[in-house]
mmCIF file of C-alpha atoms in Angstrom:
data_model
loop_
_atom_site.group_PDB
_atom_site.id
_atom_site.type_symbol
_atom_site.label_atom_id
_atom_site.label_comp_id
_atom_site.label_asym_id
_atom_site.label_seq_id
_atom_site.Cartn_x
_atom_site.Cartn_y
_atom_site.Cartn_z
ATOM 1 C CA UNK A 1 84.698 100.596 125.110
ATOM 2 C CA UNK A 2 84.309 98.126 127.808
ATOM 3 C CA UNK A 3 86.089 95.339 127.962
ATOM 4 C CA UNK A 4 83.788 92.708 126.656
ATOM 5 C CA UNK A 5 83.250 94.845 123.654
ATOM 6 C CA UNK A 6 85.822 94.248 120.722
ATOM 7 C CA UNK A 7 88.167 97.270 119.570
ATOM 8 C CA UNK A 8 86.964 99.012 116.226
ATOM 9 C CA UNK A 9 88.540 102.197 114.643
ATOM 10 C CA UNK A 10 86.025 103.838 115.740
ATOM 11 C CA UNK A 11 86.274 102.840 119.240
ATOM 12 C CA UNK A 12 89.611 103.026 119.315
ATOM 13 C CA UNK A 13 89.095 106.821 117.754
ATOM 14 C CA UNK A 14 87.075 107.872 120.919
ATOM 15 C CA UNK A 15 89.360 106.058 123.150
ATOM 16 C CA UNK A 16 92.156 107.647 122.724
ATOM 17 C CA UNK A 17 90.348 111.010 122.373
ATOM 18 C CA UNK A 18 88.891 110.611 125.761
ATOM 19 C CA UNK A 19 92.604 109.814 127.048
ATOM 20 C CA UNK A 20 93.936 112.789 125.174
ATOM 21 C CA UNK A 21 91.069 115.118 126.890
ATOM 22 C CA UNK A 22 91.392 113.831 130.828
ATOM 23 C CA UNK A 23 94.504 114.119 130.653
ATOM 24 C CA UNK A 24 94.764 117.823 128.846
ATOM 25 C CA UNK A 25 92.709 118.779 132.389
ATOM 26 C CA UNK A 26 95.990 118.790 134.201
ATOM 27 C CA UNK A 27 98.682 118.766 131.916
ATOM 28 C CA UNK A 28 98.110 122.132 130.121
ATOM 29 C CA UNK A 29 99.458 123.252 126.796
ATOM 30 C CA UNK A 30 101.583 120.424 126.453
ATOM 31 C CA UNK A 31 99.317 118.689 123.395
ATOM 32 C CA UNK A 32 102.671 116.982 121.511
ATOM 33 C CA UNK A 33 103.935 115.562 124.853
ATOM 34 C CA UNK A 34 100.239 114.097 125.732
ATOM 35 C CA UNK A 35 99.928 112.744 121.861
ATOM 36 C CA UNK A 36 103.551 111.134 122.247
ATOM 37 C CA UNK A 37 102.802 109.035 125.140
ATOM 38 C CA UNK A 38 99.870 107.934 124.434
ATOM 39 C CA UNK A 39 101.071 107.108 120.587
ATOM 40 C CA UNK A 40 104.183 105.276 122.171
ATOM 41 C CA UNK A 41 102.424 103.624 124.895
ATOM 42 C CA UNK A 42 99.612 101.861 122.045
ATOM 43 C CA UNK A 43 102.300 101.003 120.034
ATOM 44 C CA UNK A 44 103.775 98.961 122.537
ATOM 45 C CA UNK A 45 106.946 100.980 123.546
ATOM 46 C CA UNK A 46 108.444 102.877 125.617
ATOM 47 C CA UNK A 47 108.974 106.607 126.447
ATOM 48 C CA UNK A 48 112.026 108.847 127.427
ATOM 49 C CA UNK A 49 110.814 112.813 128.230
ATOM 50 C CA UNK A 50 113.677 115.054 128.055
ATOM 51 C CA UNK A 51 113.085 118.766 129.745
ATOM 52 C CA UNK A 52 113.683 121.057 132.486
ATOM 53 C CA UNK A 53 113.114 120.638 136.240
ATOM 54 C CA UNK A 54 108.823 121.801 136.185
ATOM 55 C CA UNK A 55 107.335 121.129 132.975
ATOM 56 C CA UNK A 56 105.459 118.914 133.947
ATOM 57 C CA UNK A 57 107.366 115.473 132.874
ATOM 58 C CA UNK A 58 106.182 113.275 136.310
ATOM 59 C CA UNK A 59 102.980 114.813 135.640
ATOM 60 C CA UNK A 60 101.906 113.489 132.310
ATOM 61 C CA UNK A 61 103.035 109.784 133.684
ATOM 62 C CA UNK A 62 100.696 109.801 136.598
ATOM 63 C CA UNK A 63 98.016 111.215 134.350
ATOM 64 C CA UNK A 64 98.099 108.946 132.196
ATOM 65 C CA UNK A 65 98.481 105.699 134.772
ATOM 66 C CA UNK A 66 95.533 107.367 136.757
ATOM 67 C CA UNK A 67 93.495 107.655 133.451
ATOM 68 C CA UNK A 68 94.168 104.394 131.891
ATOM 69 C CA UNK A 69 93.622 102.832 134.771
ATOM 70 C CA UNK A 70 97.220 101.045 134.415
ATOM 71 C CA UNK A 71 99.056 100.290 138.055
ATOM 72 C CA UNK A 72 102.113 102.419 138.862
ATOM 73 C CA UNK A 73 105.415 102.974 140.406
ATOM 74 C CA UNK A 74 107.845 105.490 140.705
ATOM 75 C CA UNK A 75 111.387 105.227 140.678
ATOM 76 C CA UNK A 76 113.882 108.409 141.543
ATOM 77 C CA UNK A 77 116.978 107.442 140.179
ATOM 78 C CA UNK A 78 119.883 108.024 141.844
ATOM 79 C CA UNK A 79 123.998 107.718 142.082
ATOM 80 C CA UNK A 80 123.541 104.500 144.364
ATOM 81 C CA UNK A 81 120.625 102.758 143.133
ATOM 82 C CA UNK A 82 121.774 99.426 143.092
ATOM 83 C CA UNK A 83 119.883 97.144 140.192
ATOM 84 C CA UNK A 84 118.044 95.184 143.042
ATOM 85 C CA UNK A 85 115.970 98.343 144.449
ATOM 86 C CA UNK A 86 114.561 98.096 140.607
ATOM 87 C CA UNK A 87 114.023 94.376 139.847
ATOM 88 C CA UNK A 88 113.559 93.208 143.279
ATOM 89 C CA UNK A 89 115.639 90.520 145.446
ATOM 90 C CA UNK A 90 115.374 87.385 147.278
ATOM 91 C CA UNK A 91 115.439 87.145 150.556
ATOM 92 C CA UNK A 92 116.024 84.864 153.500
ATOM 93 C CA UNK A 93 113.278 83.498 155.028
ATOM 94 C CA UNK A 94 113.637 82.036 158.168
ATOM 95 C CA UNK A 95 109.988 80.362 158.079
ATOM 96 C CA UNK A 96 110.051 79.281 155.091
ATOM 97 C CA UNK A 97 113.488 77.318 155.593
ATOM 98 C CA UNK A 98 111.957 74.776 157.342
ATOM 99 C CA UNK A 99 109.677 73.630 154.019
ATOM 100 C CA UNK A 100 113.372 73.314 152.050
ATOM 101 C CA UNK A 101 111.973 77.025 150.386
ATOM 102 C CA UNK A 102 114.834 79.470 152.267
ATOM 103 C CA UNK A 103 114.584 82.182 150.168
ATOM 104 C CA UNK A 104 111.352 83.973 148.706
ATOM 105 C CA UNK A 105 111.542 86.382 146.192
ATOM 106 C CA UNK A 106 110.375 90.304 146.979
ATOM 107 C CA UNK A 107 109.334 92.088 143.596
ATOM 108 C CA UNK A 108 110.971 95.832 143.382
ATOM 109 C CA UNK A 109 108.888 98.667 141.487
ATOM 110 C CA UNK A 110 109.468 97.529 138.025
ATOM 111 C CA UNK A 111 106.532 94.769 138.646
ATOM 112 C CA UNK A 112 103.813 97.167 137.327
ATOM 113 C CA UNK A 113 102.256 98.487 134.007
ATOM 114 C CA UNK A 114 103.058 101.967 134.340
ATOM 115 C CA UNK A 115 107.148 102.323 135.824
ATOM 116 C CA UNK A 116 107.872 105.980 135.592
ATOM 117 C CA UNK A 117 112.549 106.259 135.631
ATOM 118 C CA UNK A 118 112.342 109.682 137.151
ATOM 119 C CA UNK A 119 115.741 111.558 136.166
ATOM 120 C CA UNK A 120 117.546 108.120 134.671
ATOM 121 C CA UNK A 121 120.539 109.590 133.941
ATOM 122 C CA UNK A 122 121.843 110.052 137.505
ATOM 123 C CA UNK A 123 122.304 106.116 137.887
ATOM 124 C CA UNK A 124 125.493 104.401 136.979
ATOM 125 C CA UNK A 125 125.297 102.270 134.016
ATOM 126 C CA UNK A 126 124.920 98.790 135.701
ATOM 127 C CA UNK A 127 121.719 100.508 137.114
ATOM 128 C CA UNK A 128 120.641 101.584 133.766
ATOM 129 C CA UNK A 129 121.269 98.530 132.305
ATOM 130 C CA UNK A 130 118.558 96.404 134.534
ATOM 131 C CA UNK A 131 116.004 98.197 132.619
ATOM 132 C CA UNK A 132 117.403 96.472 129.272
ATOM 133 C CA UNK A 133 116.244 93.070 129.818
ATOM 134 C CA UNK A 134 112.978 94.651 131.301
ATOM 135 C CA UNK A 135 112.098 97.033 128.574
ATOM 136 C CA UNK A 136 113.105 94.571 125.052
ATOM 137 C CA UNK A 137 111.698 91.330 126.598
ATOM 138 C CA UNK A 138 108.749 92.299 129.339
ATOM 139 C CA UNK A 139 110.759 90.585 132.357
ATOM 140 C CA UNK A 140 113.772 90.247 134.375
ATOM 141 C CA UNK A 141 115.930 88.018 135.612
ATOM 142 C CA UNK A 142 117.014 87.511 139.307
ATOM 143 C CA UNK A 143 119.137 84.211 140.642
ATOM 144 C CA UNK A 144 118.747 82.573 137.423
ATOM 145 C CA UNK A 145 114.972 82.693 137.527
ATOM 146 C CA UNK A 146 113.320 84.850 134.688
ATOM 147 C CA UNK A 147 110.442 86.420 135.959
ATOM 148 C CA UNK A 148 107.252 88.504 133.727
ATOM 149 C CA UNK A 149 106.451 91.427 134.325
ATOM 150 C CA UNK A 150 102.319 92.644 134.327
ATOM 151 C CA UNK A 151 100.971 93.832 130.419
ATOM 152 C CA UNK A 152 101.055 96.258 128.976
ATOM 153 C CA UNK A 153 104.330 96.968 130.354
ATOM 154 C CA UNK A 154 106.005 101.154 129.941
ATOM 155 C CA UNK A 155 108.693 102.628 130.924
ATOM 156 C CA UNK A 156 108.366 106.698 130.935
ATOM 157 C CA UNK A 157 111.949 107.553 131.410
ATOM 158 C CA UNK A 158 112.844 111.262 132.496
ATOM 159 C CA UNK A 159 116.170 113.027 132.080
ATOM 160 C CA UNK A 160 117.169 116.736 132.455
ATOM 161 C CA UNK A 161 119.218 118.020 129.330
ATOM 162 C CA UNK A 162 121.135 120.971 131.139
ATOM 163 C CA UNK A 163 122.391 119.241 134.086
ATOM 164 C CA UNK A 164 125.946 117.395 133.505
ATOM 165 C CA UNK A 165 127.281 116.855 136.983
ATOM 166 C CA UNK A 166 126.264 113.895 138.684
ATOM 167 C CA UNK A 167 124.767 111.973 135.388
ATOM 168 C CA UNK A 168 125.510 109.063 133.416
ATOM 169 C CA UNK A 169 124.541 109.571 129.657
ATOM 170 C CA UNK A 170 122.281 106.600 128.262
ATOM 171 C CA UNK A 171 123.959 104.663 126.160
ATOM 172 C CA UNK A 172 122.872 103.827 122.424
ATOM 173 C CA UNK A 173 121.970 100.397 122.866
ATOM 174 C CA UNK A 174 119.169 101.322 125.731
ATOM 175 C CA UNK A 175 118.195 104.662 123.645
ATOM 176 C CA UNK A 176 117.671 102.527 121.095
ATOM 177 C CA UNK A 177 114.862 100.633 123.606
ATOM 178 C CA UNK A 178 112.895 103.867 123.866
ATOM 179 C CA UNK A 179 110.448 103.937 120.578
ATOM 180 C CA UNK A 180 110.590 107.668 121.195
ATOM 181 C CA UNK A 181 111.978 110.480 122.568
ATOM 182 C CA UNK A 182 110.052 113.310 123.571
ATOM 183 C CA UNK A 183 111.067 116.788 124.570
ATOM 184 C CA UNK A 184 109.419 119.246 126.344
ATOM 185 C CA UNK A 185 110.078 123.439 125.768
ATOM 186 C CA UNK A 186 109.040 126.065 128.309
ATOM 187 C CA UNK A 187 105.353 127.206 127.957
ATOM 188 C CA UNK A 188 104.174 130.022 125.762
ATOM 189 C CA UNK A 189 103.394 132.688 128.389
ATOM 190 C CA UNK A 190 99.600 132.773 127.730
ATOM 191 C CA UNK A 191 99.787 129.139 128.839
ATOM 192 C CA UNK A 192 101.614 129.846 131.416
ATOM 193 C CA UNK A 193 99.440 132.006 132.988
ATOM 194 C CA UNK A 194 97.018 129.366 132.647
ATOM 195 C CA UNK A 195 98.900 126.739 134.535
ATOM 196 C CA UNK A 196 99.253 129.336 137.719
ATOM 197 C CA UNK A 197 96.022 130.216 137.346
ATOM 198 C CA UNK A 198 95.048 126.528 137.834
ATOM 199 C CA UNK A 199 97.330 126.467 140.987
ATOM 200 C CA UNK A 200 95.602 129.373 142.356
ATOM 201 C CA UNK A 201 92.067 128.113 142.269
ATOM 202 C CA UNK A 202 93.738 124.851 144.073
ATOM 203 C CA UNK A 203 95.182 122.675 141.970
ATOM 204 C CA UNK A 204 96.879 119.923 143.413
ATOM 205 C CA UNK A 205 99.475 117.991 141.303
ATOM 206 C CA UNK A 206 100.092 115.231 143.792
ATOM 207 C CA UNK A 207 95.498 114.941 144.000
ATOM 208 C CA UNK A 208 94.646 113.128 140.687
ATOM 209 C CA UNK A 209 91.347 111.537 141.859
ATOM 210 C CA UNK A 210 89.318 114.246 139.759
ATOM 211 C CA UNK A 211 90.213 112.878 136.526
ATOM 212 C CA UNK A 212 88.138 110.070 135.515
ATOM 213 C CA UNK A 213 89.532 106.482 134.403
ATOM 214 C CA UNK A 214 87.914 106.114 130.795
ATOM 215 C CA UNK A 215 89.619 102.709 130.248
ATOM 216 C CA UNK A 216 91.567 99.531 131.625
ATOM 217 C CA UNK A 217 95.062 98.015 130.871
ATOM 218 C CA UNK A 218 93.125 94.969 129.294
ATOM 219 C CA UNK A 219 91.170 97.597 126.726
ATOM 220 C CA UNK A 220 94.533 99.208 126.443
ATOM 221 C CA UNK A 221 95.921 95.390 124.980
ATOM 222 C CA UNK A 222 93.379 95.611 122.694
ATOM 223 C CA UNK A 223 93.767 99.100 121.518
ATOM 224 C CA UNK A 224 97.671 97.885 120.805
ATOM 225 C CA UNK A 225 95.909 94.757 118.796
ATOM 226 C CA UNK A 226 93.940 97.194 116.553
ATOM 227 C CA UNK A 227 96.664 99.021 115.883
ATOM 228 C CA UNK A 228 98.527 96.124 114.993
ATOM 229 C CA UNK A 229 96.471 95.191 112.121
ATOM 230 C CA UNK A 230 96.267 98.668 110.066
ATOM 231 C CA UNK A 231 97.024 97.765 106.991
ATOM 232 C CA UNK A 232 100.533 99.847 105.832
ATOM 233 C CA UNK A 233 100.664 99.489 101.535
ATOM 234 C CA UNK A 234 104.159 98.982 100.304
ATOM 235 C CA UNK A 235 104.821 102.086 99.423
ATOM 236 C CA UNK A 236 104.520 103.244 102.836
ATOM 237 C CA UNK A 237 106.814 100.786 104.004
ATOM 238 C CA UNK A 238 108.910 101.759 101.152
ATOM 239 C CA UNK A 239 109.112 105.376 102.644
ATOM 240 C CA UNK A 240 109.708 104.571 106.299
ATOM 241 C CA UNK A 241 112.867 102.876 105.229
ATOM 242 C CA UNK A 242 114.086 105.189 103.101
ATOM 243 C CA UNK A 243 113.459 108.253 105.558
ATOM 244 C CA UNK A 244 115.600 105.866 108.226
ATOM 245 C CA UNK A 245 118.295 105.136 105.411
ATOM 246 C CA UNK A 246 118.994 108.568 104.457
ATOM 247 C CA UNK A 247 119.506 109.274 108.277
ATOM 248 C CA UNK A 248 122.809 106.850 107.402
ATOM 249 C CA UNK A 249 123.863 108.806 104.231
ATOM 250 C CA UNK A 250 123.769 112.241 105.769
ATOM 251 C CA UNK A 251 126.423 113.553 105.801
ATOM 252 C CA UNK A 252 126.070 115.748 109.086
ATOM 253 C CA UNK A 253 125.296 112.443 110.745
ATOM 254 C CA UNK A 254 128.508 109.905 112.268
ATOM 255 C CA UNK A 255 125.456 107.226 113.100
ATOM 256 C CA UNK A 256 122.273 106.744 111.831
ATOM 257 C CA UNK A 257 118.744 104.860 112.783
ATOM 258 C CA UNK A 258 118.869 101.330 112.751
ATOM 259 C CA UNK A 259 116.577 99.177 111.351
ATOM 260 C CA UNK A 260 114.686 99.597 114.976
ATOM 261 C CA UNK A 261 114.097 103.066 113.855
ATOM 262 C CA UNK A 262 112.041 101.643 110.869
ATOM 263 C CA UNK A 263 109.843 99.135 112.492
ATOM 264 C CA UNK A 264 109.127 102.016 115.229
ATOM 265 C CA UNK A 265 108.332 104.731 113.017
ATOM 266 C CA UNK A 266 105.830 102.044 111.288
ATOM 267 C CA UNK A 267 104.147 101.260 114.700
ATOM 268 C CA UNK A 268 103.944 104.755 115.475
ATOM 269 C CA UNK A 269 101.924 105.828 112.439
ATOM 270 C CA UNK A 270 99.677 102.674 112.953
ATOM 271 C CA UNK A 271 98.340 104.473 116.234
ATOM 272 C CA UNK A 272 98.470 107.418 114.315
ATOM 273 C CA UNK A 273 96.342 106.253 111.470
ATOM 274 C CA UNK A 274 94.229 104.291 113.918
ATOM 275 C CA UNK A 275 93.399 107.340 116.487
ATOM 276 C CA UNK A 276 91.902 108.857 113.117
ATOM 277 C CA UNK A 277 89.605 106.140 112.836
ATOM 278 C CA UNK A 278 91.515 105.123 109.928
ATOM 279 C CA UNK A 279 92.278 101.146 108.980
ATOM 280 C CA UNK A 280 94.918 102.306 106.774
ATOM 281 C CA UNK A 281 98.101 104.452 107.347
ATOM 282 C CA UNK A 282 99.153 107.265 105.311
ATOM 283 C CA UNK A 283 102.395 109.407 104.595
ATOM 284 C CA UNK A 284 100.812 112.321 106.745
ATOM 285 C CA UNK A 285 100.731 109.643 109.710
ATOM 286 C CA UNK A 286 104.534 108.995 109.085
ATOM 287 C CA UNK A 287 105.774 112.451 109.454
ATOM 288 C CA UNK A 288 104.078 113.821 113.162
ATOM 289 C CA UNK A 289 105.989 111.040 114.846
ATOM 290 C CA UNK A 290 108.780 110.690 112.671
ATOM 291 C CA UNK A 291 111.228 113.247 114.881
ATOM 292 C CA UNK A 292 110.306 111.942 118.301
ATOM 293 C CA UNK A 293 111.310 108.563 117.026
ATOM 294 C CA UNK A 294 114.587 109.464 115.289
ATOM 295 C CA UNK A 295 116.113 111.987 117.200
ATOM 296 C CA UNK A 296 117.462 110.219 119.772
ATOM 297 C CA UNK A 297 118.961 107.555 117.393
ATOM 298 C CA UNK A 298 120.973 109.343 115.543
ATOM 299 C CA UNK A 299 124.716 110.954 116.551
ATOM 300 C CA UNK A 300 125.718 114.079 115.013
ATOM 301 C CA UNK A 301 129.164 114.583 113.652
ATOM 302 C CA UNK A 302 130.950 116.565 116.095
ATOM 303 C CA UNK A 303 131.470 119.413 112.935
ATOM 304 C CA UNK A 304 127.522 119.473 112.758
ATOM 305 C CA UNK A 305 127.356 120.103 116.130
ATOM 306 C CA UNK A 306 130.224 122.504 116.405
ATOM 307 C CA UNK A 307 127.922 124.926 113.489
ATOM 308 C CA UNK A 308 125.222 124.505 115.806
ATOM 309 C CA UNK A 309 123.197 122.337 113.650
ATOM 310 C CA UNK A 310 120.247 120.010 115.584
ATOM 311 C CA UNK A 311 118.887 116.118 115.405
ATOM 312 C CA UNK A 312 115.434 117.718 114.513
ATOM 313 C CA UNK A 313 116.924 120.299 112.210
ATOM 314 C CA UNK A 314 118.558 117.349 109.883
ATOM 315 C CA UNK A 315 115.572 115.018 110.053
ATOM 316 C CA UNK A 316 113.371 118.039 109.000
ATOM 317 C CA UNK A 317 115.505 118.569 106.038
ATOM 318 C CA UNK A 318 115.473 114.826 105.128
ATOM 319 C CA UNK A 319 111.405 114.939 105.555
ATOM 320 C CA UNK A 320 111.719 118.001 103.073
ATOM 321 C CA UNK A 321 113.935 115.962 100.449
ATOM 322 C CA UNK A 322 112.633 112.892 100.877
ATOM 323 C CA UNK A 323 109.623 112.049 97.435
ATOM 324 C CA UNK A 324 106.048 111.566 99.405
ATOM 325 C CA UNK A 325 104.502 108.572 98.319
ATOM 326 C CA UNK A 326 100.774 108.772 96.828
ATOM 327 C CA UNK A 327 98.295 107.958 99.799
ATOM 328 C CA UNK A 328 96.478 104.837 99.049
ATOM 329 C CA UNK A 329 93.082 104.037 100.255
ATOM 330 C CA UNK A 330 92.678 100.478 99.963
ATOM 331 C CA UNK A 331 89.096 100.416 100.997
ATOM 332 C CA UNK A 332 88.196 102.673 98.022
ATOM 333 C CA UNK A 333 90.506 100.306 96.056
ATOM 334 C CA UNK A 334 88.679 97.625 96.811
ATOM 335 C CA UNK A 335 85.301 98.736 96.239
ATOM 336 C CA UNK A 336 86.426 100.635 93.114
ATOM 337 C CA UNK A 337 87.764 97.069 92.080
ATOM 338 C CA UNK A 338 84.245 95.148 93.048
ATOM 339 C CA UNK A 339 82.739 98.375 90.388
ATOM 340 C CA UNK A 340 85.081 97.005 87.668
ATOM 341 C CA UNK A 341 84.783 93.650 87.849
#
């Protein structure tokens, strides 16, 4: 799809497929975490991978940025990152004092498409909390000016779930910016072996350039567009909301998804339905995203927790429970209509 060319499901079908493959070259048997990104990212949000130190986490970010063409920074978050090393700060300059202009503004990381938060947890909270502004309203604010930041704009946000010394736990109100929440389990050992094997013929993590760029941010804006306009019928809206509301009348839950939760879930499933070729979303494009956007916005009870019981273990029980709606084709309803009449 170049970029003179307008996005089509079908386009948008091989698109994404292409994405998928380049990027399965280097990140190996890690299919859900590749489909998550790339289903968050054309939706429009955000991303927070949560796994152990060499899974692969930085890697599927700079695959991805490398692929998609998309222009990147990282970030290593630390105890004393000060907000300003993210967003940038203004500076005096002596030459430009003399033209009434004596400071000029120096941009910080976060002015790219692609920012990847590597380990976001270790900064303090006021560090955490530049991101807000950044991630809900695609700019930030320094010395009064607000300032926009490049499109698309994503934030892949990495955090280490074992590690408690040292870290600041995300609060809800920026977990709730992330439109999902991936996690990321050690490899079966078959792949593995493959990974090693990879290293041993000379793979090199930090050498990208063999993996080809099969689109550009601007194609990428479209892609979002298309999957904007899949139609969702009322009954699958219907669904989405209950499967958040039931989150709030669990009773192993304290908190449940917002109303966020409902509107991502929807998005999510509109890539879904659209990397299918599909103009039209269905229940069975609800469900495969429907953990990695809940998980991390709901809060246990601590007696849940206490009998061991999971975030995914509860939603999968309220996915069981919950009535599937019928799956409506409206294309077929239409030209079964144009039959009738």
């Amino acid at each position: 799809m170049s970029a003179t060319t307008a996005c089509t499901p079908a386009t948008f079908e091989q698109t994404f497929e292409r994405i998928r493959t380049q990027m399965a070259r280097v990140v190996i048997g890690q299919e859900e975490l590749v489909f998550g990104l790339l289903v968050a990212a054309l939706a429009g949000g955000h991303v927070l991978v949560e796994g152990a130190p060499g899974l692969g986490k930085t890697l599927v970010a700079r695959a991805f940025a490398r692929v998609s063409g998309a222009s990147f920074k990282r970030v290593q978050f630390t105890p004393d990152l000060m907000p300003s090393d993210i967003t940038g700060s203004s500076i005096h300059d002596r030459r430009a004092s003399d033209a009434g202009a004596a400071f000029t503004f120096v941009p910080g990381p976060i002015f790219c498409q692609l920012l990847l938060a590597d380990e976001i947890n270790r900064a303090p909270a006021k560090t955490q909390s530049a991101l807000l502004e950044a991630m809900q309203d695609r700019q930030v604010t320094v010395d009064g000016t607000s300032r926009p930041l490049p499109a698309p704009f994503i934030v892949v946000a990495t955090q280490n779930p074992v590690e408690s010394q040292g870290t600041y736990p995300l609060p809800e109100a920026q977990l709730d910016r992330f439109l999902v929440k991936l996690t990321v389990a050690d490899p079966p050992r078959e792949v593995e072996h493959r990974i090693v094997r990879s290293h041993a013929l000379g793979f090199d993590p930090t050498d990208l350039s063999a993996l080809e760029t099969v689109t550009t941010p601007t194609e990428l804006l479209s892609m979002y567009a298309l999957a904007s306009s899949v139609r969702v019928d009322e009954s699958i809206i219907a669904y989405v909301v209950e499967l958040a509301r039931k989150t709030r009348e669990d009773r192993a839950i304290e908190l449940g998804a917002s109303p966020r939760a409902s509107i991502a879930m929807m998005k999510a499933a509109q890539v879904v339905a659209a990397s299918a070729g599909r103009s039209f979303v269905t229940p069975d494009d609800v469900k495969p995203m429907a953990k990695a956007v809940l998980r991390h916005r709901i809060m246990l009870h601590p007696d849940a927790e206490l009998q061991g019981i999971t975030a995914d273990e509860r939603i999968d029980d309220i996915l069981r429970a919950l009535p599937v709606p019928r799956a409506v084709n409206p294309e077929a309803s239409a030209a079964e209509g144009q039959a009738t009449a």
